[in-house]
Amino acid sequence: IIFIIFSRKIFFKCKKMNLTKAIVTAMKEEADLIIKKFDLKETKSLKNIKIFEWTRVWDDWEENIVLVLWWIWKIQAAIATTYLLENYSVDKLINIWIAWNLTGNDLKVWDVILPNTFVQQDMYLPFEWEHLDYAKKPIFLEYAIWENYDLQKFWLILNWVCATWDEFVDNRDRMLELRNDFWADICEMEAFAILTTAREYGILDKCIVIKAISDWADNEAKDAHMNNLEFAMENSIAILEFVL
């Protein structure tokens, strides 16, 4: 027994366990709040992708926080996630961003959603071939199937449907289209692409998606989206801290 304990100590001294928790987001304004909160430092920069990191060292293991920032677009989201998964051994992958509310008065600007169902709205192919399921069928995350929680400052919603598409939603007709055709509760421009990439790498079970409501997808969305960004992100960062 003494030999086994001694051997374990030697092993951990020689090789610390290293955990990487990765955060992926698509707007500088949002990333800046996270960078400041966790004191992250920029370590790498590509053409349109920036990497920020911070390492916490314990006796027997290290915890790396890696934030990947890119600019808005589903393709860019997939590229950034691929780069991340090719260059880091990711233990947890967290997508955090603001989103449009499609439910009317059921959600407030300060509410935070952890969706469990993700659809790609702007994928249209008039074929029902099984090999197209990766793009046409929803992606489901099993962790977010609990009840909703009143956290006093805001509601935390653990379910609901998130629609992804490459279009800013500031039109009631578009909002109703997403609501009626896909039963979507919120929409944004990245989650389905990130999760599709994670699925290809076999780490879908390590993914968490945090979305903060910024506006109601109406004709005031352009101004509301930016005016409410910092306010909405404060609550989602509180959930991010808990997840990390």
Short mmCIF file of C-alpha atoms in Angstrom, two decimals:
data_model
loop_
_atom_site.label_atom_id
_atom_site.label_comp_id
_atom_site.label_asym_id
_atom_site.label_seq_id
_atom_site.Cartn_x
_atom_site.Cartn_y
_atom_site.Cartn_z
CA ILE A 1 0.00 0.00 0.00
CA ILE A 2 2.82 2.39 0.90
CA PHE A 3 4.45 1.64 -2.46
CA ILE A 4 1.20 2.42 -4.35
CA ILE A 5 0.72 5.75 -2.55
CA PHE A 6 4.35 6.69 -3.15
CA SER A 7 4.06 5.75 -6.84
CA ARG A 8 0.96 7.93 -7.24
CA LYS A 9 2.76 10.92 -5.75
CA ILE A 10 5.66 10.45 -8.16
CA PHE A 11 3.21 10.15 -11.11
CA PHE A 12 1.38 13.38 -10.28
CA LYS A 13 4.64 15.24 -9.70
CA CYS A 14 5.83 14.12 -13.09
CA LYS A 15 2.57 14.71 -14.93
CA LYS A 16 -0.13 17.04 -13.66
CA MET A 17 -3.69 16.51 -14.80
CA ASN A 18 -4.64 19.38 -17.10
CA LEU A 19 -8.25 20.46 -17.65
CA THR A 20 -9.25 22.98 -20.32
CA LYS A 21 -12.57 24.78 -20.09
CA ALA A 22 -13.24 26.65 -23.31
CA ILE A 23 -15.57 29.63 -23.82
CA VAL A 24 -16.64 30.55 -27.35
CA THR A 25 -18.34 33.84 -28.19
CA ALA A 26 -18.81 36.09 -31.20
CA MET A 27 -18.78 39.75 -30.16
CA LYS A 28 -15.96 41.85 -28.74
CA GLU A 29 -18.38 43.72 -26.49
CA GLU A 30 -19.39 40.45 -24.81
CA ALA A 31 -15.89 38.98 -24.74
CA ASP A 32 -14.49 42.09 -23.05
CA LEU A 33 -16.79 41.55 -20.06
CA ILE A 34 -15.62 37.93 -19.69
CA ILE A 35 -11.96 38.83 -20.22
CA LYS A 36 -12.17 41.45 -17.48
CA LYS A 37 -14.06 39.14 -15.13
CA PHE A 38 -11.51 36.32 -15.33
CA ASP A 39 -8.42 38.43 -16.08
CA LEU A 40 -7.73 36.60 -19.34
CA LYS A 41 -4.72 37.50 -21.49
CA GLU A 42 -4.52 37.41 -25.28
CA THR A 43 -2.14 34.65 -26.36
CA LYS A 44 -2.86 34.12 -30.07
CA SER A 45 -4.40 35.99 -32.96
CA LEU A 46 -5.45 34.79 -36.41
CA LYS A 47 -7.06 36.90 -39.12
CA ASN A 48 -10.49 37.11 -37.46
CA ILE A 49 -10.05 34.91 -34.39
CA LYS A 50 -8.45 35.83 -31.07
CA ILE A 51 -7.49 33.51 -28.20
CA PHE A 52 -7.39 34.59 -24.55
CA GLU A 53 -6.19 32.34 -21.71
CA TRP A 54 -5.69 32.02 -17.99
CA THR A 55 -4.30 29.08 -15.99
CA ARG A 56 -5.05 28.22 -12.38
CA VAL A 57 -2.51 25.87 -10.78
CA TRP A 58 -3.38 23.45 -7.99
CA ASP A 59 -1.23 20.82 -6.25
CA ASP A 60 -2.03 17.98 -8.63
CA TRP A 61 -3.74 19.62 -11.59
CA GLU A 62 -4.06 22.71 -13.69
CA GLU A 63 -7.23 24.36 -14.96
CA ASN A 64 -6.99 26.35 -18.17
CA ILE A 65 -9.67 28.84 -19.16
CA VAL A 66 -9.55 29.53 -22.90
CA LEU A 67 -11.78 32.10 -24.59
CA VAL A 68 -12.11 32.07 -28.37
CA LEU A 69 -13.48 35.27 -29.92
CA TRP A 70 -14.55 35.55 -33.55
CA TRP A 71 -16.84 37.80 -35.55
CA ILE A 72 -20.50 36.99 -36.22
CA TRP A 73 -21.36 34.28 -38.78
CA LYS A 74 -22.12 30.56 -38.58
CA ILE A 75 -19.17 29.63 -40.79
CA GLN A 76 -16.86 31.72 -38.63
CA ALA A 77 -18.25 30.00 -35.53
CA ALA A 78 -17.49 26.57 -37.00
CA ILE A 79 -13.96 27.64 -38.00
CA ALA A 80 -13.23 29.04 -34.53
CA THR A 81 -14.57 25.93 -32.79
CA THR A 82 -12.57 23.67 -35.10
CA TYR A 83 -9.40 25.62 -34.36
CA LEU A 84 -10.10 25.31 -30.65
CA LEU A 85 -10.68 21.56 -30.76
CA GLU A 86 -7.62 20.98 -32.93
CA ASN A 87 -5.32 22.87 -30.59
CA TYR A 88 -6.66 22.16 -27.09
CA SER A 89 -7.83 19.11 -25.16
CA VAL A 90 -11.23 20.47 -24.17
CA ASP A 91 -12.92 19.16 -21.03
CA LYS A 92 -15.86 21.56 -21.26
CA LEU A 93 -17.07 23.71 -24.19
CA ILE A 94 -19.28 26.70 -23.32
CA ASN A 95 -21.00 28.93 -25.86
CA ILE A 96 -22.18 32.21 -24.34
CA TRP A 97 -23.92 34.98 -26.28
CA ILE A 98 -27.01 37.18 -26.32
CA ALA A 99 -30.17 36.13 -28.16
CA TRP A 100 -33.49 37.40 -29.51
CA ASN A 101 -36.67 36.60 -27.59
CA LEU A 102 -39.41 35.04 -29.76
CA THR A 103 -41.93 34.34 -26.99
CA GLY A 104 -43.43 37.78 -26.49
CA ASN A 105 -43.79 38.62 -22.82
CA ASP A 106 -42.75 35.20 -21.53
CA LEU A 107 -39.13 36.35 -21.22
CA LYS A 108 -37.52 39.55 -20.00
CA VAL A 109 -34.29 41.17 -21.16
CA TRP A 110 -32.44 40.04 -18.04
CA ASP A 111 -33.48 36.36 -18.26
CA VAL A 112 -30.94 33.63 -19.10
CA ILE A 113 -31.67 30.46 -21.06
CA LEU A 114 -29.80 27.17 -21.23
CA PRO A 115 -31.57 25.71 -24.30
CA ASN A 116 -31.69 21.96 -24.85
CA THR A 117 -32.89 21.84 -28.47
CA PHE A 118 -31.13 23.54 -31.39
CA VAL A 119 -32.34 23.92 -34.98
CA GLN A 120 -30.79 25.43 -38.09
CA GLN A 121 -33.50 27.63 -39.57
CA ASP A 122 -31.90 28.62 -42.86
CA MET A 123 -31.23 25.08 -44.11
CA TYR A 124 -33.70 24.13 -46.85
CA LEU A 125 -33.39 20.93 -48.87
CA PRO A 126 -36.59 19.28 -50.22
CA PHE A 127 -35.22 15.78 -49.58
CA GLU A 128 -35.67 13.45 -46.62
CA TRP A 129 -32.48 11.47 -47.08
CA GLU A 130 -30.99 10.12 -43.86
CA HIS A 131 -27.50 11.39 -44.67
CA LEU A 132 -28.84 14.96 -44.45
CA ASP A 133 -30.02 14.55 -40.87
CA TYR A 134 -26.84 16.19 -39.55
CA ALA A 135 -28.04 19.50 -40.99
CA LYS A 136 -31.83 19.17 -40.99
CA LYS A 137 -32.62 17.56 -37.64
CA PRO A 138 -32.39 19.27 -34.24
CA ILE A 139 -29.43 18.79 -31.91
CA PHE A 140 -30.44 17.92 -28.36
CA LEU A 141 -28.40 18.46 -25.18
CA GLU A 142 -29.55 16.31 -22.30
CA TYR A 143 -28.25 18.44 -19.42
CA ALA A 144 -30.88 21.20 -19.77
CA ILE A 145 -34.11 19.36 -18.97
CA TRP A 146 -34.77 20.59 -15.45
CA GLU A 147 -37.27 23.08 -14.07
CA ASN A 148 -36.90 26.84 -14.40
CA TYR A 149 -35.42 28.76 -11.49
CA ASP A 150 -36.35 32.16 -10.12
CA LEU A 151 -33.00 33.63 -9.08
CA GLN A 152 -34.74 36.85 -7.93
CA LYS A 153 -32.69 39.08 -10.21
CA PHE A 154 -33.68 37.01 -13.26
CA TRP A 155 -35.15 33.71 -14.40
CA LEU A 156 -32.91 30.83 -15.43
CA ILE A 157 -34.66 28.71 -18.07
CA LEU A 158 -33.34 25.14 -18.48
CA ASN A 159 -34.99 23.88 -21.67
CA TRP A 160 -36.59 25.52 -24.74
CA VAL A 161 -35.70 25.67 -28.41
CA CYS A 162 -32.93 27.82 -29.92
CA ALA A 163 -32.92 28.59 -33.66
CA THR A 164 -29.70 29.53 -35.44
CA TRP A 165 -29.52 31.45 -38.70
CA ASP A 166 -27.34 34.02 -40.46
CA GLU A 167 -29.71 36.94 -40.19
CA PHE A 168 -30.35 39.70 -37.66
CA VAL A 169 -34.00 39.41 -36.61
CA ASP A 170 -35.71 42.79 -36.39
CA ASN A 171 -38.97 41.99 -38.13
CA ARG A 172 -42.17 40.63 -36.62
CA ASP A 173 -42.94 38.45 -39.65
CA ARG A 174 -39.52 36.76 -39.37
CA MET A 175 -40.04 36.33 -35.65
CA LEU A 176 -43.42 34.62 -36.21
CA GLU A 177 -41.88 32.42 -38.91
CA LEU A 178 -39.30 31.11 -36.47
CA ARG A 179 -41.90 30.69 -33.77
CA ASN A 180 -44.50 28.92 -35.91
CA ASP A 181 -42.28 26.78 -38.15
CA PHE A 182 -39.70 25.67 -35.59
CA TRP A 183 -41.38 26.24 -32.22
CA ALA A 184 -38.33 28.33 -31.40
CA ASP A 185 -38.27 30.33 -28.17
CA ILE A 186 -35.07 32.24 -28.93
CA CYS A 187 -32.83 32.72 -31.96
CA GLU A 188 -29.19 33.69 -32.53
CA MET A 189 -26.38 33.20 -35.07
CA GLU A 190 -23.94 30.56 -33.86
CA ALA A 191 -25.04 27.72 -31.53
CA PHE A 192 -26.03 25.12 -34.16
CA ALA A 193 -22.70 25.58 -35.97
CA ILE A 194 -20.70 25.20 -32.75
CA LEU A 195 -22.62 22.11 -31.67
CA THR A 196 -22.37 20.54 -35.14
CA THR A 197 -18.59 20.94 -34.96
CA ALA A 198 -18.49 19.52 -31.43
CA ARG A 199 -20.57 16.56 -32.59
CA GLU A 200 -18.02 15.74 -35.30
CA TYR A 201 -15.31 15.64 -32.62
CA GLY A 202 -17.45 13.48 -30.33
CA ILE A 203 -17.70 15.98 -27.47
CA LEU A 204 -21.36 17.00 -27.64
CA ASP A 205 -21.78 15.74 -24.07
CA LYS A 206 -19.22 18.33 -22.94
CA CYS A 207 -21.14 21.31 -24.39
CA ILE A 208 -23.14 23.94 -22.53
CA VAL A 209 -24.97 26.85 -24.21
CA ILE A 210 -25.80 30.01 -22.25
CA LYS A 211 -27.98 32.67 -23.89
CA ALA A 212 -29.02 36.01 -22.39
CA ILE A 213 -32.07 37.83 -23.77
CA SER A 214 -31.19 41.19 -25.33
CA ASP A 215 -34.36 42.17 -27.25
CA TRP A 216 -37.69 41.07 -28.70
CA ALA A 217 -36.73 40.63 -32.39
CA ASP A 218 -38.96 43.54 -33.43
CA ASN A 219 -38.32 46.81 -35.26
CA GLU A 220 -36.51 48.17 -32.19
CA ALA A 221 -34.10 45.23 -32.03
CA LYS A 222 -31.11 47.03 -33.55
CA ASP A 223 -30.88 49.61 -30.77
CA ALA A 224 -32.16 47.34 -27.99
CA HIS A 225 -29.65 44.63 -28.89
CA MET A 226 -26.69 46.86 -28.17
CA ASN A 227 -28.25 48.97 -25.41
CA ASN A 228 -29.13 45.88 -23.38
CA LEU A 229 -25.98 43.90 -24.17
CA GLU A 230 -23.96 44.64 -21.04
CA PHE A 231 -27.00 44.41 -18.78
CA ALA A 232 -28.01 41.02 -20.21
CA MET A 233 -24.47 39.66 -20.19
CA GLU A 234 -24.01 40.36 -16.48
CA ASN A 235 -26.60 37.69 -15.65
CA SER A 236 -25.23 35.18 -18.15
CA ILE A 237 -21.72 35.65 -16.76
CA ALA A 238 -23.10 34.85 -13.31
CA ILE A 239 -24.28 31.51 -14.74
CA LEU A 240 -20.94 31.10 -16.52
CA GLU A 241 -19.13 31.40 -13.18
CA PHE A 242 -21.28 28.63 -11.76
CA VAL A 243 -20.71 26.40 -14.81
CA LEU A 244 -16.93 26.92 -14.69
#
